[in-house]
Amino acid sequence: MADIAFLLIIFFMLTTSFSPERTSVSLPESEIRTEVSKDAAIVAISSQGEISFTDGDQPAFPLVNIAELGQYVKTLVAAIPRKEFLIKADRDVRYQLVDSVLEQLRTNGARRIGLLTERKPKESG
């Protein structure tokens, strides 16, 4: 009986999906949807304007300021030039902050940048 329990624990540990970015945001809606890689770096912006970052492998951590994001992006792009970056911004965040994040990504070498959104429900009619 203990062997079966042990095998079940191992099975669930191996099949559980791990997400390094757990910031809770209310994403904007979009009709267009594409697949993104699971190891993409994620920049999360909460509704209060707090920014956190994960390289896709490590758990997310909060950033002190926007310039700190540029340093992490530059280091990551130097190691992996084709790294994909995703912006996970709350729908209530001011666009000026999202634009600042985009600018930091672009000026520090990120070329593959996406915005996370929710699928917009189809209108019935």
Coordinates of N, CA, C and O in Angstrom, one line a residue:
M1 N 0.8 -1.2 0.0 CA 0.0 0.0 0.0 C 0.9 1.3 0.0 O 0.5 2.2 -0.7
A2 N 1.9 1.2 0.8 CA 2.8 2.4 0.8 C 3.5 2.6 -0.6 O 3.7 3.8 -1.0
D3 N 3.8 1.5 -1.3 CA 4.4 1.7 -2.6 C 3.5 2.4 -3.6 O 3.9 3.2 -4.4
I4 N 2.2 2.1 -3.5 CA 1.2 2.7 -4.4 C 1.1 4.2 -4.1 O 1.1 5.1 -4.9
A5 N 1.0 4.5 -2.8 CA 1.0 5.9 -2.4 C 2.2 6.7 -2.8 O 2.1 7.8 -3.3
F6 N 3.4 6.1 -2.7 CA 4.6 6.7 -3.1 C 4.6 6.9 -4.6 O 5.0 8.0 -5.1
L7 N 4.2 5.9 -5.4 CA 4.1 6.1 -6.9 C 3.1 7.2 -7.3 O 3.4 7.9 -8.2
L8 N 2.0 7.3 -6.6 CA 1.0 8.4 -6.9 C 1.6 9.7 -6.6 O 1.5 10.7 -7.3
I9 N 2.4 9.9 -5.5 CA 3.0 11.1 -5.2 C 4.0 11.5 -6.2 O 4.0 12.7 -6.7
I10 N 4.8 10.6 -6.7 CA 5.8 10.9 -7.7 C 5.1 11.2 -9.0 O 5.5 12.2 -9.7
F11 N 4.0 10.5 -9.4 CA 3.3 10.8 -10.6 C 2.7 12.3 -10.6 O 2.9 13.0 -11.5
F12 N 2.1 12.7 -9.5 CA 1.6 14.0 -9.4 C 2.7 15.1 -9.4 O 2.5 16.2 -9.9
M13 N 3.8 14.8 -8.8 CA 4.9 15.7 -8.8 C 5.4 16.0 -10.2 O 5.8 17.1 -10.6
L14 N 5.5 14.9 -11.0 CA 6.1 15.0 -12.3 C 5.1 15.6 -13.3 O 5.5 16.2 -14.3
T15 N 3.8 15.4 -13.1 CA 2.8 15.9 -14.1 C 2.2 17.3 -13.7 O 1.5 17.8 -14.6
T16 N 2.5 17.8 -12.6 CA 2.0 19.1 -12.2 C 2.7 20.2 -13.0 O 3.9 20.2 -13.1
S17 N 1.9 21.1 -13.5 CA 2.5 22.2 -14.2 C 2.9 23.3 -13.3 O 2.1 23.7 -12.4
F18 N 4.1 23.8 -13.4 CA 4.6 24.8 -12.5 C 4.7 26.1 -13.3 O 5.2 26.2 -14.3
S19 N 4.1 27.2 -12.7 CA 4.2 28.5 -13.2 C 5.0 29.4 -12.3 O 4.6 29.6 -11.2
P20 N 6.1 29.9 -12.8 CA 6.9 30.8 -11.9 C 6.3 32.2 -11.7 O 6.7 32.8 -10.7
E21 N 5.3 32.6 -12.5 CA 4.7 33.9 -12.3 C 3.3 33.8 -11.8 O 2.4 33.2 -12.5
R22 N 3.0 34.2 -10.6 CA 1.7 34.0 -10.0 C 1.0 35.3 -9.6 O 0.1 35.3 -8.8
T23 N 1.4 36.4 -10.2 CA 0.8 37.7 -9.9 C -0.6 37.7 -10.4 O -0.9 37.4 -11.6
S24 N -1.6 38.0 -9.6 CA -3.0 38.0 -10.0 C -3.4 39.3 -10.6 O -3.3 40.4 -10.0
V25 N -3.7 39.3 -11.9 CA -4.1 40.5 -12.6 C -5.4 40.1 -13.4 O -5.7 39.0 -13.7
S26 N -6.2 41.2 -13.7 CA -7.3 41.1 -14.5 C -6.9 41.5 -15.9 O -6.7 42.7 -16.2
L27 N -6.7 40.5 -16.8 CA -6.1 40.8 -18.1 C -7.1 41.5 -19.1 O -8.4 41.2 -19.0
P28 N -6.7 42.3 -20.0 CA -7.6 42.9 -21.0 C -8.0 41.8 -22.0 O -7.4 40.7 -22.1
E29 N -9.1 42.0 -22.7 CA -9.6 41.0 -23.6 C -9.1 41.3 -25.0 O -8.9 42.4 -25.4
S30 N -9.0 40.2 -25.8 CA -8.6 40.3 -27.2 C -9.2 39.2 -28.0 O -9.5 38.1 -27.5
E31 N -9.5 39.5 -29.3 CA -10.0 38.4 -30.2 C -8.9 37.6 -30.8 O -9.1 36.5 -31.2
I32 N -7.7 38.2 -30.9 CA -6.6 37.5 -31.5 C -5.8 36.7 -30.4 O -5.6 37.3 -29.4
R33 N -5.5 35.5 -30.7 CA -4.8 34.7 -29.7 C -3.7 33.8 -30.4 O -4.0 33.2 -31.4
T34 N -2.5 33.8 -29.9 CA -1.4 33.0 -30.4 C -0.8 32.2 -29.2 O -0.9 32.7 -28.0
E35 N -0.1 31.2 -29.5 CA 0.5 30.4 -28.4 C 1.9 31.0 -28.1 O 2.5 31.6 -29.0
V36 N 2.2 30.9 -26.9 CA 3.5 31.4 -26.4 C 4.3 30.3 -25.8 O 3.7 29.3 -25.3
S37 N 5.6 30.4 -25.8 CA 6.4 29.4 -25.2 C 6.3 29.4 -23.7 O 6.2 30.4 -23.0
K38 N 6.4 28.2 -23.1 CA 6.3 28.0 -21.6 C 7.5 28.6 -20.9 O 7.3 28.9 -19.7
D39 N 8.6 28.7 -21.5 CA 9.8 29.3 -20.8 C 10.0 30.7 -21.1 O 11.1 31.3 -20.8
A40 N 9.0 31.5 -21.5 CA 9.1 32.9 -21.8 C 9.3 33.6 -20.5 O 8.8 33.3 -19.4
A41 N 10.1 34.7 -20.5 CA 10.2 35.6 -19.4 C 9.0 36.4 -19.3 O 8.4 36.8 -20.3
I42 N 8.5 36.7 -18.0 CA 7.3 37.4 -17.8 C 7.5 38.6 -16.9 O 8.1 38.5 -15.9
V43 N 7.0 39.8 -17.4 CA 7.0 41.0 -16.7 C 5.6 41.2 -16.3 O 4.7 41.5 -17.1
A44 N 5.2 41.1 -15.0 CA 3.9 41.3 -14.5 C 3.7 42.7 -13.9 O 4.6 43.2 -13.1
I45 N 2.6 43.4 -14.2 CA 2.3 44.7 -13.6 C 1.0 44.6 -12.9 O -0.1 44.3 -13.6
S46 N 0.9 44.8 -11.6 CA -0.3 44.7 -10.9 C -1.1 45.9 -11.0 O -0.7 46.9 -11.5
S47 N -2.4 45.9 -10.6 CA -3.2 47.1 -10.7 C -2.7 48.2 -9.9 O -3.1 49.4 -10.2
Q48 N -1.9 48.0 -8.9 CA -1.3 49.1 -8.1 C 0.0 49.6 -8.7 O 0.7 50.5 -8.2
G49 N 0.4 49.0 -9.9 CA 1.6 49.5 -10.6 C 2.9 48.8 -10.1 O 4.0 49.2 -10.5
E50 N 2.8 47.8 -9.3 CA 4.0 47.0 -8.9 C 4.4 46.1 -10.0 O 3.6 45.4 -10.6
I51 N 5.7 46.1 -10.2 CA 6.3 45.3 -11.3 C 7.1 44.1 -10.7 O 7.9 44.3 -9.8
S52 N 6.8 42.9 -11.3 CA 7.6 41.7 -10.9 C 8.1 41.1 -12.2 O 7.6 41.3 -13.3
F53 N 9.2 40.3 -12.0 CA 9.9 39.7 -13.2 C 10.3 38.3 -12.9 O 10.7 37.9 -11.8
T54 N 10.1 37.4 -13.9 CA 10.7 36.1 -13.9 C 11.3 35.8 -15.2 O 10.8 36.2 -16.3
D55 N 12.4 35.0 -15.2 CA 13.0 34.6 -16.5 C 12.4 33.4 -17.1 O 12.8 33.0 -18.1
G56 N 11.3 32.9 -16.5 CA 10.6 31.7 -17.0 C 11.0 30.5 -16.3 O 10.3 29.5 -16.4
D57 N 12.1 30.5 -15.6 CA 12.5 29.3 -14.9 C 12.4 29.5 -13.3 O 12.0 28.6 -12.6
Q58 N 12.8 30.7 -12.9 CA 12.8 31.0 -11.4 C 11.5 31.6 -11.0 O 10.8 32.2 -11.8
P59 N 11.1 31.5 -9.7 CA 9.9 32.2 -9.3 C 10.1 33.8 -9.5 O 11.2 34.3 -9.5
A60 N 8.9 34.4 -9.7 CA 8.9 35.9 -9.9 C 9.3 36.6 -8.6 O 9.1 36.1 -7.5
F61 N 10.0 37.7 -8.8 CA 10.4 38.6 -7.7 C 10.1 40.0 -8.0 O 10.1 40.4 -9.2
P62 N 9.7 40.8 -7.0 CA 9.4 42.2 -7.3 C 10.6 43.1 -7.7 O 11.7 42.8 -7.2
L63 N 10.4 44.1 -8.5 CA 11.5 45.0 -8.9 C 11.3 46.3 -8.1 O 10.2 46.8 -7.9
V64 N 12.5 46.9 -7.8 CA 12.5 48.2 -7.0 C 12.0 49.3 -7.9 O 11.2 50.2 -7.6
N65 N 12.6 49.3 -9.2 CA 12.2 50.4 -10.1 C 12.3 49.8 -11.6 O 12.8 48.7 -11.8
I66 N 11.9 50.6 -12.5 CA 11.8 50.2 -13.9 C 13.2 50.0 -14.5 O 13.4 49.1 -15.4
A67 N 14.2 50.7 -14.0 CA 15.6 50.6 -14.5 C 16.2 49.2 -14.2 O 17.0 48.7 -14.9
E68 N 15.8 48.7 -13.1 CA 16.2 47.4 -12.7 C 15.8 46.3 -13.7 O 16.5 45.3 -14.0
L69 N 14.6 46.5 -14.3 CA 14.1 45.6 -15.3 C 15.1 45.6 -16.5 O 15.4 44.5 -17.0
G70 N 15.5 46.7 -16.9 CA 16.5 46.8 -18.0 C 17.7 46.0 -17.8 O 18.2 45.3 -18.7
Q71 N 18.3 46.0 -16.6 CA 19.5 45.2 -16.3 C 19.2 43.7 -16.4 O 20.0 43.0 -17.0
Y72 N 18.1 43.3 -15.9 CA 17.8 41.8 -16.0 C 17.5 41.4 -17.5 O 18.0 40.4 -17.9
V73 N 16.9 42.3 -18.2 CA 16.6 42.0 -19.6 C 17.9 41.9 -20.4 O 18.1 41.0 -21.2
K74 N 18.8 42.9 -20.2 CA 20.1 42.9 -20.9 C 20.9 41.6 -20.6 O 21.4 41.0 -21.5
T75 N 20.9 41.2 -19.4 CA 21.6 40.0 -19.0 C 21.0 38.7 -19.6 O 21.7 37.9 -20.2
L76 N 19.7 38.7 -19.6 CA 19.0 37.5 -20.2 C 19.1 37.4 -21.7 O 19.4 36.4 -22.3
V77 N 19.1 38.6 -22.4 CA 19.2 38.6 -23.8 C 20.6 38.3 -24.3 O 20.9 37.6 -25.3
A78 N 21.6 38.7 -23.4 CA 23.0 38.3 -23.7 C 23.2 36.8 -23.7 O 23.9 36.2 -24.5
A79 N 22.5 36.1 -22.8 CA 22.6 34.7 -22.6 C 21.8 33.9 -23.6 O 22.2 32.9 -24.2
I80 N 20.6 34.4 -23.9 CA 19.6 33.8 -24.8 C 19.1 34.9 -25.8 O 18.0 35.5 -25.4
P81 N 19.7 35.1 -26.9 CA 19.3 36.2 -27.8 C 17.8 36.1 -28.3 O 17.2 37.1 -28.5
R82 N 17.3 34.9 -28.5 CA 15.9 34.7 -29.0 C 14.9 34.5 -27.9 O 13.8 34.0 -28.1
K83 N 15.2 35.0 -26.7 CA 14.3 34.8 -25.5 C 13.0 35.6 -25.8 O 13.0 36.7 -26.2
E84 N 11.9 35.0 -25.5 CA 10.6 35.6 -25.6 C 10.2 36.3 -24.3 O 10.4 35.7 -23.2
F85 N 9.7 37.5 -24.4 CA 9.2 38.3 -23.2 C 7.7 38.5 -23.3 O 7.3 38.9 -24.4
L86 N 7.0 38.3 -22.2 CA 5.6 38.6 -22.1 C 5.3 39.6 -21.1 O 5.9 39.6 -20.0
I87 N 4.4 40.5 -21.4 CA 3.9 41.5 -20.4 C 2.5 41.1 -20.0 O 1.6 41.0 -20.8
K88 N 2.4 40.9 -18.7 CA 1.2 40.5 -18.0 C 0.7 41.7 -17.2 O 1.0 41.8 -16.0
A89 N -0.1 42.6 -17.8 CA -0.5 43.8 -17.2 C -2.0 43.8 -16.8 O -2.8 43.3 -17.7
D90 N -2.3 44.2 -15.7 CA -3.7 44.4 -15.3 C -4.4 45.4 -16.2 O -3.8 46.3 -16.7
R91 N -5.7 45.1 -16.5 CA -6.4 46.0 -17.4 C -6.6 47.4 -16.9 O -6.8 48.3 -17.7
D92 N -6.4 47.6 -15.6 CA -6.6 49.0 -15.0 C -5.2 49.7 -14.9 O -5.2 50.9 -14.4
V93 N -4.1 49.2 -15.4 CA -2.8 49.8 -15.3 C -2.8 51.0 -16.3 O -3.3 50.8 -17.5
R94 N -2.2 52.1 -15.9 CA -2.1 53.2 -16.9 C -1.1 52.8 -18.0 O -0.1 52.1 -17.8
Y95 N -1.5 53.2 -19.2 CA -0.7 52.7 -20.4 C 0.7 53.3 -20.3 O 1.6 52.7 -20.8
Q96 N 0.9 54.4 -19.7 CA 2.2 55.0 -19.6 C 3.2 54.0 -18.9 O 4.4 53.9 -19.3
L97 N 2.7 53.3 -17.9 CA 3.6 52.3 -17.2 C 3.9 51.1 -18.2 O 5.0 50.6 -18.3
V98 N 2.9 50.6 -18.9 CA 3.1 49.6 -19.9 C 4.1 50.0 -21.0 O 5.0 49.3 -21.4
D99 N 4.0 51.3 -21.4 CA 4.9 51.8 -22.4 C 6.3 51.9 -21.9 O 7.3 51.6 -22.6
S100 N 6.5 52.2 -20.6 CA 7.8 52.3 -20.0 C 8.4 50.9 -20.0 O 9.6 50.7 -20.2
V101 N 7.6 49.9 -19.7 CA 8.1 48.5 -19.6 C 8.5 48.1 -21.0 O 9.6 47.5 -21.3
L102 N 7.7 48.4 -22.0 CA 8.0 48.1 -23.4 C 9.3 48.7 -23.8 O 10.2 48.1 -24.5
E103 N 9.5 50.0 -23.5 CA 10.7 50.7 -23.8 C 11.9 50.1 -23.2 O 13.0 50.0 -23.8
Q104 N 11.8 49.7 -21.9 CA 13.0 49.0 -21.3 C 13.3 47.7 -22.0 O 14.5 47.4 -22.2
L105 N 12.3 46.9 -22.4 CA 12.5 45.7 -23.1 C 13.2 46.0 -24.4 O 14.2 45.3 -24.8
R106 N 12.7 46.9 -25.2 CA 13.3 47.2 -26.5 C 14.7 47.7 -26.4 O 15.6 47.3 -27.2
T107 N 14.9 48.7 -25.6 CA 16.3 49.3 -25.5 C 17.3 48.4 -25.0 O 18.5 48.6 -25.2
N108 N 16.9 47.3 -24.3 CA 17.9 46.4 -23.7 C 18.0 45.1 -24.5 O 18.5 44.1 -24.0
G109 N 17.5 45.1 -25.8 CA 17.7 44.0 -26.7 C 16.6 43.0 -26.9 O 16.8 42.1 -27.7
A110 N 15.5 43.1 -26.2 CA 14.4 42.1 -26.4 C 13.8 42.4 -27.7 O 13.4 43.5 -28.1
R111 N 13.6 41.3 -28.5 CA 13.0 41.5 -29.9 C 11.7 40.7 -30.0 O 10.9 41.0 -30.8
R112 N 11.5 39.7 -29.1 CA 10.3 38.9 -29.2 C 9.4 39.3 -27.9 O 9.7 38.8 -26.9
I113 N 8.5 40.2 -28.1 CA 7.7 40.7 -27.0 C 6.2 40.5 -27.3 O 5.7 40.8 -28.4
G114 N 5.5 40.0 -26.3 CA 4.0 39.8 -26.4 C 3.3 40.4 -25.2 O 3.9 40.6 -24.2
L115 N 2.0 40.5 -25.4 CA 1.1 41.0 -24.3 C 0.1 39.9 -24.0 O -0.5 39.4 -24.9
L116 N 0.0 39.5 -22.7 CA -1.0 38.5 -22.4 C -2.4 39.1 -22.3 O -2.5 40.2 -21.7
T117 N -3.4 38.4 -22.8 CA -4.7 38.8 -22.8 C -5.7 37.7 -22.5 O -5.3 36.5 -22.6
E118 N -6.9 38.0 -22.2 CA -8.0 37.0 -22.0 C -8.7 36.9 -23.4 O -8.8 37.9 -24.1
R119 N -9.2 35.7 -23.7 CA -10.0 35.5 -24.9 C -11.3 36.3 -24.8 O -12.0 36.1 -23.8
K120 N -11.6 37.1 -25.7 CA -12.8 37.9 -25.7 C -14.0 37.0 -26.1 O -13.9 36.3 -27.1
P121 N -15.0 37.0 -25.3 CA -16.2 36.1 -25.6 C -16.8 36.5 -26.9 O -17.0 37.7 -27.2
K122 N -17.2 35.5 -27.7 CA -17.9 35.9 -29.0 C -19.3 36.4 -28.7 O -20.0 35.9 -27.8
E123 N -19.7 37.4 -29.4 CA -21.0 38.0 -29.3 C -22.0 37.1 -30.0 O -21.8 36.8 -31.1
S124 N -23.1 36.8 -29.3 CA -24.1 36.0 -29.9 C -25.2 36.9 -30.5 O -25.6 37.9 -29.9
G125 N -25.6 36.7 -31.7 CA -26.5 37.6 -32.2 C -27.1 37.2 -33.5 O -27.0 36.3 -34.2

